[in-house]
């Protein structure tokens, strides 16, 4: 089966970069990324590629190369579905905010809408691919919806979860550890569909890294991978608190355990808490699934990863207040970094939002600097929490374009994203501008401590 036309529904953090790389690597395949969000599509089509809606190192160059050649962004969802042989569903699957499973289960309404739209529009056979992260057995629901139109169109449903991490999306897509494809490998049609997708990836990924499984294993592997990764962060963060009480240093502990090849050195960096759109939502979803099968111990076990993460964010903020003589009311606190990690403009579930909210509840004045996050986004993140009115957020929080401006006259600095540029700041200059004693809280273990203490900072770093 030769694929000539690909459609991807959802032009977000996954759909955009993934399709850009497919288009770059398969120049003979036409790739159309569609979205109902007109503003987002307009941004993807911005003649100035530096203004595309997602910041990822290397992405704008790829968009520049492929856009208009075989990569297109459009709001005409029906047309793209109609023309495609292969349709990726890459829409958001947030945590439900209403009804059964509120606060836990994945909200599948956008997925279902896509399936219904495909069923309504398709006139020729299609391979439909779950790119979004979904609860195990979602493919069965998709099949029900797609098969119920009775118009004779045949569908193959594949699961092809995405493992890219933001900030390194392009590199992860170009050189993935593995590509996972789940399909009905026991039937001939199912195998053909799997092969068609394998062939797309094989344009640049070595065959031995392309793993094929049954659909359910593929769906569950994605949730499992995120749960394991998040668990490592919560595990090291749990140890960071113990380090602070005992004189051990979390970086030394990480190094010591990471050299054990069975443990491995990656994902052992203590932090103010993991953020991002997926770890929390996917674990909550996993917990919910376990609960629906009455697997109480399994559910409780994984839920602890989230509880530990919430504790870490709260504990960091509480420690700031305690260190600053138990009050931050009326004090100016500079937050350096708002994104949930470096090299992305994504702020979803960023620890910075929760630390700022905690400090605002203590009546601090906050000034934020982040090299990639807009003022509009920062206010929208705080407003979304609903802790106070939009006006109150705008009164208590200022967003500035320079770290030096942020720190002028501040009582304290909190480093909450590990942007490389923060290491290179003129820390003496920052210190000179601040009120004394000048507190510096490093939530990322980014800064070298000795030189900061020599300058005169009251320096606190997580896990030290
Ligand atoms: P996103 O919110 O950035 O993008 C989703 C897009 O889908 C939005 O632009 C939205 O307008 C669009 N959309 C929703 N319903 C639509 C419809 N019916 N028709 C057309 N467009 C529609 O989300 P994301 O971060 O790209 O995540 C997408 C999925 O991928 C999620 O399931 C997520 O768990 C998973 N995932 C995300 C990442 C990541 O790094 N962000 C990594 C791996 C997997
Ligand atoms: C994560 C996974 O790494 C991807 O494989 C997955 O595809 C993606 O979720 C998803 O499903 O959305 P992402 O959230 O983009 O990717 O970024 P990570 O690098 O995993 O970082 C997540 C959070 O954990 C960040 O806040 C980061 O600062 C934090 N983290 C990570 C630590 O605190 N310590 C670490 O050692 C590693």
Coordinates of C-alpha atoms and ligand atoms in Angstrom, one line a residue:
X1 CA 0.0 0.0 0.0
X2 CA 1.6 3.3 -1.1
X3 CA 0.6 6.4 0.9
X4 CA 0.4 9.6 -1.1
X5 CA -1.7 11.8 1.1
X6 CA -1.6 12.2 4.9
X7 CA -3.9 14.3 7.0
X8 CA -3.2 15.1 10.6
X9 CA -6.1 16.5 12.7
X10 CA -4.6 18.7 15.4
X11 CA -1.9 21.3 14.7
X12 CA -0.5 21.4 18.3
X13 CA 2.7 20.5 19.9
X14 CA 2.6 17.0 18.6
X15 CA 0.8 17.3 15.2
X16 CA 2.8 20.3 14.0
X17 CA 6.4 19.1 14.6
X18 CA 5.6 15.4 13.8
X19 CA 4.1 16.2 10.5
X20 CA 6.8 18.7 9.6
X21 CA 9.4 16.0 10.1
X22 CA 7.3 13.4 8.1
X23 CA 7.0 16.0 5.3
X24 CA 10.7 16.7 5.3
X25 CA 11.7 13.1 5.3
X26 CA 9.0 11.9 2.7
X27 CA 9.0 14.7 0.1
X28 CA 6.7 12.7 -2.2
X29 CA 3.9 12.4 0.4
X30 CA 1.5 15.4 0.7
X31 CA 1.0 16.2 4.4
X32 CA -1.9 18.4 5.4
X33 CA -2.2 19.5 9.0
X34 CA -5.7 20.7 9.9
X35 CA -7.1 22.4 13.0
X36 CA -10.3 24.1 14.0
X37 CA -8.3 26.8 15.7
X38 CA -8.1 29.4 12.9
X39 CA -5.6 31.5 14.8
X40 CA -3.2 28.6 15.2
X41 CA -3.4 27.7 11.5
X42 CA -2.8 31.3 10.5
X43 CA 0.3 31.3 12.7
X44 CA 1.6 28.1 11.1
X45 CA 1.1 29.8 7.7
X46 CA 2.9 33.0 8.8
X47 CA 5.4 33.9 6.0
X48 CA 7.9 34.7 8.8
X49 CA 8.7 31.1 10.0
X50 CA 10.1 32.5 13.2
X51 CA 6.5 33.3 14.2
X52 CA 5.0 29.8 13.9
X53 CA 3.0 29.0 17.1
X54 CA 5.4 26.6 18.6
X55 CA 9.0 27.2 19.6
X56 CA 11.2 24.2 19.2
X57 CA 14.9 24.3 18.3
X58 CA 15.2 23.4 14.6
X59 CA 11.5 23.4 13.8
X60 CA 11.3 26.7 11.9
X61 CA 14.0 25.5 9.5
X62 CA 12.1 22.4 8.6
X63 CA 8.8 24.3 8.2
X64 CA 10.7 26.7 5.9
X65 CA 11.9 23.8 3.8
X66 CA 8.7 21.8 3.5
X67 CA 5.8 24.3 3.8
X68 CA 4.2 24.9 0.4
X69 CA 6.1 22.0 -1.1
X70 CA 4.4 19.0 0.5
X71 CA 3.5 20.4 3.9
X72 CA 0.3 22.4 4.3
X73 CA -1.7 23.9 7.2
X74 CA -5.4 24.4 6.8
X75 CA -8.7 24.8 8.6
X76 CA -10.5 22.8 5.9
X77 CA -10.8 19.6 7.9
X78 CA -13.3 17.9 5.6
X79 CA -11.3 18.3 2.5
X80 CA -8.1 17.0 4.1
X81 CA -10.0 14.0 5.4
X82 CA -11.5 13.3 2.0
X83 CA -8.2 13.4 0.2
X84 CA -6.1 11.4 2.7
X85 CA -5.2 7.7 2.6
X86 CA -3.9 8.0 6.2
X87 CA -5.3 10.2 8.9
X88 CA -3.4 10.9 12.2
X89 CA -5.6 12.0 15.1
X90 CA -3.4 14.3 17.2
X91 CA -6.0 16.3 19.1
X92 CA -5.8 17.2 22.8
X93 CA -6.9 14.6 25.4
X94 CA -7.0 16.7 28.6
X95 CA -8.2 15.6 32.0
X96 CA -12.0 15.7 32.3
X97 CA -13.3 18.8 34.2
X98 CA -16.9 17.6 34.5
X99 CA -19.0 14.5 35.1
X100 CA -17.9 11.0 35.7
X101 CA -14.1 10.8 36.2
X102 CA -13.8 14.6 36.7
X103 CA -10.2 15.5 37.5
X104 CA -9.0 12.0 36.6
X105 CA -10.2 10.4 33.4
X106 CA -9.1 11.6 29.9
X107 CA -11.7 13.7 28.1
X108 CA -12.2 11.9 24.9
X109 CA -14.7 14.3 23.4
X110 CA -12.3 15.7 20.8
X111 CA -11.2 12.3 19.7
X112 CA -14.8 11.2 19.3
X113 CA -15.6 14.3 17.3
X114 CA -12.7 13.5 14.9
X115 CA -14.0 9.9 14.5
X116 CA -17.5 11.2 13.7
X117 CA -16.2 13.7 11.2
X118 CA -14.1 11.1 9.5
X119 CA -17.1 8.7 9.3
X120 CA -19.2 11.5 7.9
X121 CA -16.8 12.7 5.2
X122 CA -14.8 9.6 4.1
X123 CA -15.7 8.1 0.7
X124 CA -12.6 5.9 0.3
X125 CA -10.8 3.4 2.6
X126 CA -8.6 5.0 5.3
X127 CA -6.0 4.2 7.8
X128 CA -6.8 6.0 11.0
X129 CA -4.0 6.5 13.4
X130 CA -4.2 7.3 17.1
X131 CA -1.4 9.8 17.7
X132 CA -2.9 11.3 20.8
X133 CA -2.3 9.6 24.1
X134 CA -5.4 7.6 24.9
X135 CA -6.7 5.2 27.5
X136 CA -6.1 1.6 26.6
X137 CA -9.0 0.2 24.5
X138 CA -9.9 3.5 22.9
X139 CA -9.4 2.0 19.5
X140 CA -12.4 -0.2 20.1
X141 CA -14.6 2.9 20.5
X142 CA -13.1 4.5 17.4
X143 CA -13.9 1.3 15.5
X144 CA -17.5 1.3 16.7
X145 CA -18.0 4.9 15.5
X146 CA -16.3 4.5 12.2
X147 CA -18.0 1.2 11.3
X148 CA -21.5 2.3 12.2
X149 CA -22.1 4.6 9.2
X150 CA -22.6 1.5 6.9
X151 CA -21.4 3.4 3.8
X152 CA -19.0 0.7 2.8
X153 CA -15.8 2.6 3.7
X154 CA -13.2 0.3 5.3
X155 CA -11.0 1.5 8.2
X156 CA -7.9 0.2 9.8
X157 CA -7.2 1.7 13.2
X158 CA -3.6 1.9 14.4
X159 CA -2.1 3.2 17.6
X160 CA 1.1 5.2 17.1
X161 CA 1.8 7.0 20.3
X162 CA 4.3 9.9 20.3
X163 CA 7.3 9.9 22.7
X164 CA 8.8 13.2 21.8
X165 CA 9.7 15.6 24.6
X166 CA 9.2 19.3 24.2
X167 CA 12.4 21.3 23.8
X168 CA 14.0 18.4 21.9
X169 CA 11.0 17.5 19.7
X170 CA 12.8 17.8 16.4
X171 CA 15.8 15.7 17.6
X172 CA 13.5 13.1 19.2
X173 CA 11.5 12.8 15.9
X174 CA 14.6 12.6 13.7
X175 CA 16.4 10.1 16.0
X176 CA 13.7 8.3 18.1
X177 CA 14.7 5.6 20.6
X178 CA 11.9 3.6 19.0
X179 CA 8.7 4.1 17.0
X180 CA 5.7 2.1 18.3
X181 CA 3.0 0.9 16.0
X182 CA 0.0 -1.1 17.3
X183 CA -2.4 -2.7 14.8
X184 CA -4.5 -5.7 14.1
X185 CA -1.5 -7.7 13.2
X186 CA -3.4 -11.0 13.2
X187 CA -5.4 -10.0 10.0
X188 CA -4.0 -9.4 6.6
X189 CA -5.6 -6.0 6.2
X190 CA -4.3 -5.0 9.6
X191 CA -0.7 -6.1 8.7
X192 CA -0.9 -4.1 5.5
X193 CA -1.9 -1.0 7.3
X194 CA 0.9 -1.5 9.9
X195 CA 3.4 -2.0 7.0
X196 CA 2.2 1.2 5.3
X197 CA 3.0 3.2 8.4
X198 CA 6.2 1.3 9.0
X199 CA 7.3 2.3 5.5
X200 CA 6.7 6.0 6.2
X201 CA 8.9 5.9 9.3
X202 CA 11.5 3.7 7.6
X203 CA 12.3 6.6 5.3
X204 CA 14.5 7.8 8.1
X205 CA 14.2 5.5 11.1
X206 CA 16.2 2.2 11.1
X207 CA 13.8 -0.8 10.8
X208 CA 15.0 -2.4 14.1
X209 CA 13.8 0.7 16.0
X210 CA 10.3 0.3 14.6
X211 CA 8.3 -1.9 17.0
X212 CA 5.0 -3.4 16.0
X213 CA 2.6 -4.8 18.6
X214 CA -1.1 -5.4 19.1
X215 CA -3.2 -2.2 19.6
X216 CA -3.8 -2.5 23.3
X217 CA -0.1 -3.0 24.1
X218 CA 0.7 0.1 22.1
X219 CA -1.9 2.2 23.8
X220 CA -0.9 1.0 27.3
X221 CA 2.8 1.4 26.6
X222 CA 2.5 5.1 26.1
X223 CA 0.8 5.6 29.5
X224 CA 3.3 3.3 31.1
X225 CA 6.3 5.1 29.6
X226 CA 5.1 8.5 31.0
X227 CA 4.2 7.0 34.3
X228 CA 7.8 5.5 34.7
X229 CA 9.4 8.8 33.6
X230 CA 7.4 10.8 36.0
X231 CA 8.0 8.3 38.8
X232 CA 11.7 8.8 38.4
X233 CA 11.3 12.5 38.9
X234 CA 9.1 12.1 41.9
X235 CA 11.5 9.5 43.4
X236 CA 14.5 11.8 43.1
X237 CA 12.5 14.7 44.4
X238 CA 11.5 12.7 47.4
X239 CA 15.2 12.1 48.0
X240 CA 15.9 15.8 47.6
X241 CA 13.9 16.6 50.7
X242 CA 15.7 14.0 52.7
X243 CA 19.0 15.4 51.4
X244 CA 18.1 18.8 52.7
X245 CA 17.6 17.4 56.2
X246 CA 20.7 15.2 56.3
X247 CA 23.5 17.1 54.6
X248 CA 23.6 14.7 51.6
X249 CA 23.5 16.4 48.2
X250 CA 21.0 15.3 45.7
X251 CA 23.3 15.8 42.7
X252 CA 25.9 13.6 44.3
X253 CA 23.2 11.0 45.1
X254 CA 21.9 11.1 41.5
X255 CA 25.3 10.6 40.1
X256 CA 26.1 7.8 42.4
X257 CA 22.9 5.8 41.6
X258 CA 22.9 6.8 38.0
X259 CA 26.2 5.1 37.4
X260 CA 24.5 1.8 38.1
X261 CA 23.7 0.7 34.6
X262 CA 20.5 -1.0 35.8
X263 CA 19.3 2.4 37.1
X264 CA 20.8 4.7 34.4
X265 CA 21.7 8.3 34.6
X266 CA 18.8 10.0 32.8
X267 CA 15.8 11.6 34.4
X268 CA 17.3 11.9 37.8
X269 CA 17.5 15.7 38.1
X270 CA 15.8 17.0 41.2
X271 CA 13.5 20.0 40.5
X272 CA 10.8 22.2 41.8
X273 CA 8.4 19.6 40.4
X274 CA 7.6 18.2 37.0
X275 CA 5.2 20.1 34.7
X276 CA 4.1 19.8 31.1
X277 CA 0.8 18.9 29.6
X278 CA 1.1 15.1 29.9
X279 CA 2.8 13.5 33.0
X280 CA 0.1 14.5 35.4
X281 CA -2.9 14.0 33.0
X282 CA -1.6 10.6 31.8
X283 CA -0.9 9.3 35.3
X284 CA -4.3 10.5 36.5
X285 CA -5.8 8.6 33.5
X286 CA -3.8 5.5 34.4
X287 CA -5.1 5.8 38.0
X288 CA -8.6 6.2 36.8
X289 CA -8.4 3.1 34.5
X290 CA -6.9 1.0 37.4
X291 CA -9.8 2.2 39.7
X292 CA -12.4 1.3 37.1
X293 CA -11.0 -2.3 37.1
X294 CA -11.0 -2.2 41.0
X295 CA -7.3 -2.3 41.1
X296 CA -7.0 -0.2 44.2
X297 CA -3.3 -0.9 45.1
X298 CA -2.3 -0.3 41.5
X299 CA -4.2 3.0 41.4
X300 CA -2.8 4.2 44.8
X301 CA 0.7 3.3 43.8
X302 CA 0.7 5.5 40.7
X303 CA -1.3 8.3 42.4
X304 CA 1.6 8.8 44.8
X305 CA 3.8 10.0 42.0
X306 CA 1.4 13.0 41.6
X307 CA 1.0 13.6 45.3
X308 CA 4.8 13.7 45.7
X309 CA 5.0 16.2 42.8
X310 CA 2.3 18.5 44.3
X311 CA 4.2 18.3 47.6
X312 CA 7.5 19.3 46.0
X313 CA 6.0 22.5 44.4
X314 CA 4.3 23.5 47.6
X315 CA 7.3 22.7 49.7
X316 CA 9.6 24.9 47.5
X317 CA 7.3 27.9 47.8
X318 CA 6.7 27.3 51.6
X319 CA 10.5 27.2 52.1
X320 CA 10.8 30.5 50.4
X321 CA 8.3 32.1 52.7
X322 CA 9.9 30.5 55.8
X323 CA 13.4 31.5 54.8
X324 CA 12.4 35.1 54.3
X325 CA 11.4 35.4 57.9
X326 CA 7.9 33.9 57.5
X327 CA 6.5 36.7 55.4
X328 CA 6.7 37.7 51.8
X329 CA 3.7 40.2 52.0
X330 CA 4.6 43.3 50.0
X331 CA 8.0 41.8 49.1
X332 CA 9.1 41.8 45.5
X333 CA 10.1 38.4 44.2
X334 CA 11.6 37.9 40.8
X335 CA 10.7 34.7 39.0
X336 CA 13.2 33.7 36.4
X337 CA 11.6 31.2 34.0
X338 CA 7.9 30.4 33.5
X339 CA 8.0 27.5 30.9
X340 CA 7.7 24.0 32.3
X341 CA 11.3 23.2 31.0
X342 CA 13.9 25.0 29.0
X343 CA 13.7 25.4 25.2
X344 CA 10.0 25.5 25.0
X345 CA 7.3 28.2 25.2
X346 CA 4.9 25.7 26.7
X347 CA 3.7 26.5 30.2
X348 CA 1.1 23.9 30.7
X349 CA 1.2 22.6 34.3
X350 CA 4.5 24.5 34.8
X351 CA 5.7 24.4 38.5
X352 CA 6.2 28.2 38.1
X353 CA 2.4 28.8 38.0
X354 CA 1.9 27.0 41.3
X355 CA 4.8 28.6 43.1
X356 CA 3.7 32.0 41.9
X357 CA 0.1 31.3 43.0
X358 CA 1.4 30.2 46.5
X359 CA 3.4 33.4 46.8
X360 CA 0.6 35.6 45.6
X361 CA -1.6 34.0 48.3
X362 CA 1.0 35.2 50.7
X363 CA 0.6 38.7 49.2
X364 CA 4.0 38.9 47.5
X365 CA 4.6 41.1 44.5
X366 CA 5.8 39.0 41.6
X367 CA 7.9 40.0 38.6
X368 CA 8.4 37.4 35.9
X369 CA 11.0 37.1 33.2
X370 CA 11.0 34.2 30.7
X371 CA 12.8 34.3 27.4
X372 CA 10.1 32.7 25.4
X373 CA 6.8 33.0 27.2
X374 CA 4.5 35.9 26.5
X375 CA 2.9 38.2 29.1
X376 CA -0.6 37.2 27.8
X377 CA 0.2 33.5 28.5
X378 CA 1.5 34.2 32.1
X379 CA -1.7 36.1 33.0
X380 CA -3.8 33.4 31.3
X381 CA -2.1 30.7 33.4
X382 CA -2.8 32.5 36.6
X383 CA -6.3 33.4 35.7
X384 CA -7.0 29.8 34.8
X385 CA -6.3 28.7 38.4
X386 CA -9.1 31.0 39.6
X387 CA -7.4 31.9 42.9
X388 CA -8.1 35.6 42.5
X389 CA -9.6 38.0 39.9
X390 CA -7.8 38.8 36.7
X391 CA -7.4 42.3 37.9
X392 CA -5.8 41.2 41.1
X393 CA -3.3 39.0 39.1
X394 CA -2.5 42.0 36.8
X395 CA -2.0 44.2 39.9
X396 CA 0.3 41.8 41.7
X397 CA 2.3 40.4 38.8
X398 CA 4.5 42.3 36.3
X399 CA 6.0 40.6 33.3
X400 CA 9.3 42.1 32.0
X401 CA 11.7 41.6 29.0
X402 CA 14.9 41.5 30.9
X403 CA 16.2 39.5 33.9
X404 CA 17.9 42.6 35.2
X405 CA 14.7 44.6 35.2
X406 CA 13.0 41.7 37.0
X407 CA 15.5 41.7 39.8
X408 CA 15.8 45.4 40.4
X409 CA 14.8 46.2 44.0
X410 CA 13.8 42.5 44.6
X411 CA 14.0 40.8 47.9
X412 CA 14.4 37.4 46.3
X413 CA 15.0 35.6 43.0
X414 CA 13.5 32.2 42.3
X415 CA 14.9 30.3 39.3
X416 CA 12.1 28.0 38.1
X417 CA 13.1 27.0 34.6
X418 CA 16.6 25.8 33.7
X419 CA 17.1 28.2 30.7
X420 CA 20.8 28.1 29.8
X421 CA 21.0 31.9 29.7
X422 CA 20.4 32.1 33.4
X423 CA 23.8 30.5 34.1
X424 CA 25.5 33.3 32.1
X425 CA 23.8 36.2 33.8
X426 CA 25.9 38.8 35.6
X427 CA 25.0 37.7 39.1
X428 CA 27.1 40.3 40.7
X429 CA 25.1 43.0 38.9
X430 CA 21.8 41.3 39.9
X431 CA 23.0 41.1 43.5
X432 CA 24.0 44.8 43.5
X433 CA 20.5 45.8 42.4
X434 CA 18.6 43.8 45.0
X435 CA 17.6 44.6 48.6
X436 CA 19.7 42.9 51.2
X437 CA 19.8 40.2 52.4
X438 CA 19.4 39.1 48.8
X439 CA 17.8 35.6 48.7
X440 CA 18.3 33.3 45.7
X441 CA 16.3 30.1 45.4
X442 CA 17.3 27.7 42.7
X443 CA 14.5 25.3 41.9
X444 CA 16.5 23.6 39.2
X445 CA 20.0 23.1 40.6
X446 CA 21.1 25.2 37.7
X447 CA 23.4 27.6 39.4
X448 CA 26.9 27.0 40.8
X449 CA 26.5 27.7 44.5
X450 CA 30.0 28.7 45.7
X451 CA 30.3 31.8 43.5
X452 CA 26.8 32.9 44.4
X453 CA 27.5 32.7 48.1
X454 CA 30.8 34.5 47.6
X455 CA 28.9 37.4 46.0
X456 CA 26.7 37.5 49.1
X457 CA 23.5 35.8 48.2
X458 CA 21.5 33.9 50.8
X459 CA 21.5 30.8 48.5
X460 CA 19.1 27.9 48.6
X461 CA 19.1 25.1 46.1
X462 CA 16.7 22.2 45.9
X463 CA 18.2 19.0 47.5
X464 CA 21.2 20.7 49.0
Ligands
LIG1 P1 -2.4 20.7 21.7 O1 -3.5 21.2 22.5 O2 -1.1 21.5 21.5 O3 -3.0 20.5 20.2 C1 -4.2 19.8 19.9 C2 -4.9 20.6 18.8 O4 -6.0 19.8 18.3 C3 -5.4 22.0 19.1 O5 -4.8 22.9 18.3 C4 -6.9 21.9 18.9 O6 -7.5 23.1 18.4 C5 -7.0 20.8 17.9 N1 -8.3 20.1 17.8 C6 -9.1 19.6 18.9 N2 -10.2 19.1 18.4 C7 -10.2 19.2 17.0 C8 -11.0 18.8 16.0 N3 -12.2 18.1 16.3 N4 -10.7 19.1 14.7 C9 -9.5 19.7 14.4 N5 -8.7 20.1 15.4 C10 -9.0 19.9 16.7 O7 -2.1 19.2 22.2 P2 -0.7 18.4 22.0 O8 0.3 18.9 23.1 O9 -0.2 18.5 20.6 O10 -1.1 17.0 22.4 C11 -1.9 16.2 21.5 C12 -1.9 14.8 22.0 O11 -0.6 14.2 22.0 C13 -2.4 14.6 23.5 O12 -3.1 13.4 23.6 C14 -1.1 14.5 24.2 O13 -1.3 13.7 25.4 C15 -0.2 13.7 23.3 N6 1.2 14.0 23.4 C16 1.7 15.2 23.7 C17 3.1 15.5 23.8 C18 3.6 16.8 24.0 O14 4.8 16.9 24.2 N7 2.8 17.9 24.0 C19 4.0 14.4 23.6 C20 3.4 13.1 23.3 C21 2.1 12.9 23.2
LIG2 C1 7.4 13.9 28.4 C2 8.1 12.6 28.0 O1 9.5 12.8 28.3 C3 7.9 12.3 26.5 O2 8.5 11.1 26.2 C4 6.4 12.2 26.2 O3 6.2 12.0 24.8 C5 5.8 13.5 26.6 O4 6.0 13.7 28.1 C6 4.3 13.5 26.5 O5 3.7 12.4 26.4 O6 3.8 14.6 26.5 P1 7.8 16.5 28.2 O7 6.7 16.6 29.2 O8 7.7 17.3 26.9 O9 7.9 15.0 27.7 O10 9.2 16.8 28.8 P2 10.2 16.1 29.8 O11 11.6 16.3 29.4 O12 9.7 14.7 30.0 O13 10.0 16.9 31.2 C7 8.8 16.8 31.9 C8 9.0 17.6 33.2 O14 9.8 16.8 34.1 C9 9.6 18.9 33.1 O15 9.0 19.9 33.9 C10 11.0 18.7 33.5 O16 11.7 19.8 34.0 C11 10.8 17.7 34.6 N1 12.0 16.8 34.8 C12 12.5 16.0 33.8 C13 12.7 16.9 36.0 O17 12.3 17.6 36.9 N2 13.8 16.1 36.2 C14 14.3 15.3 35.3 O18 15.3 14.6 35.5 C15 13.6 15.2 34.0

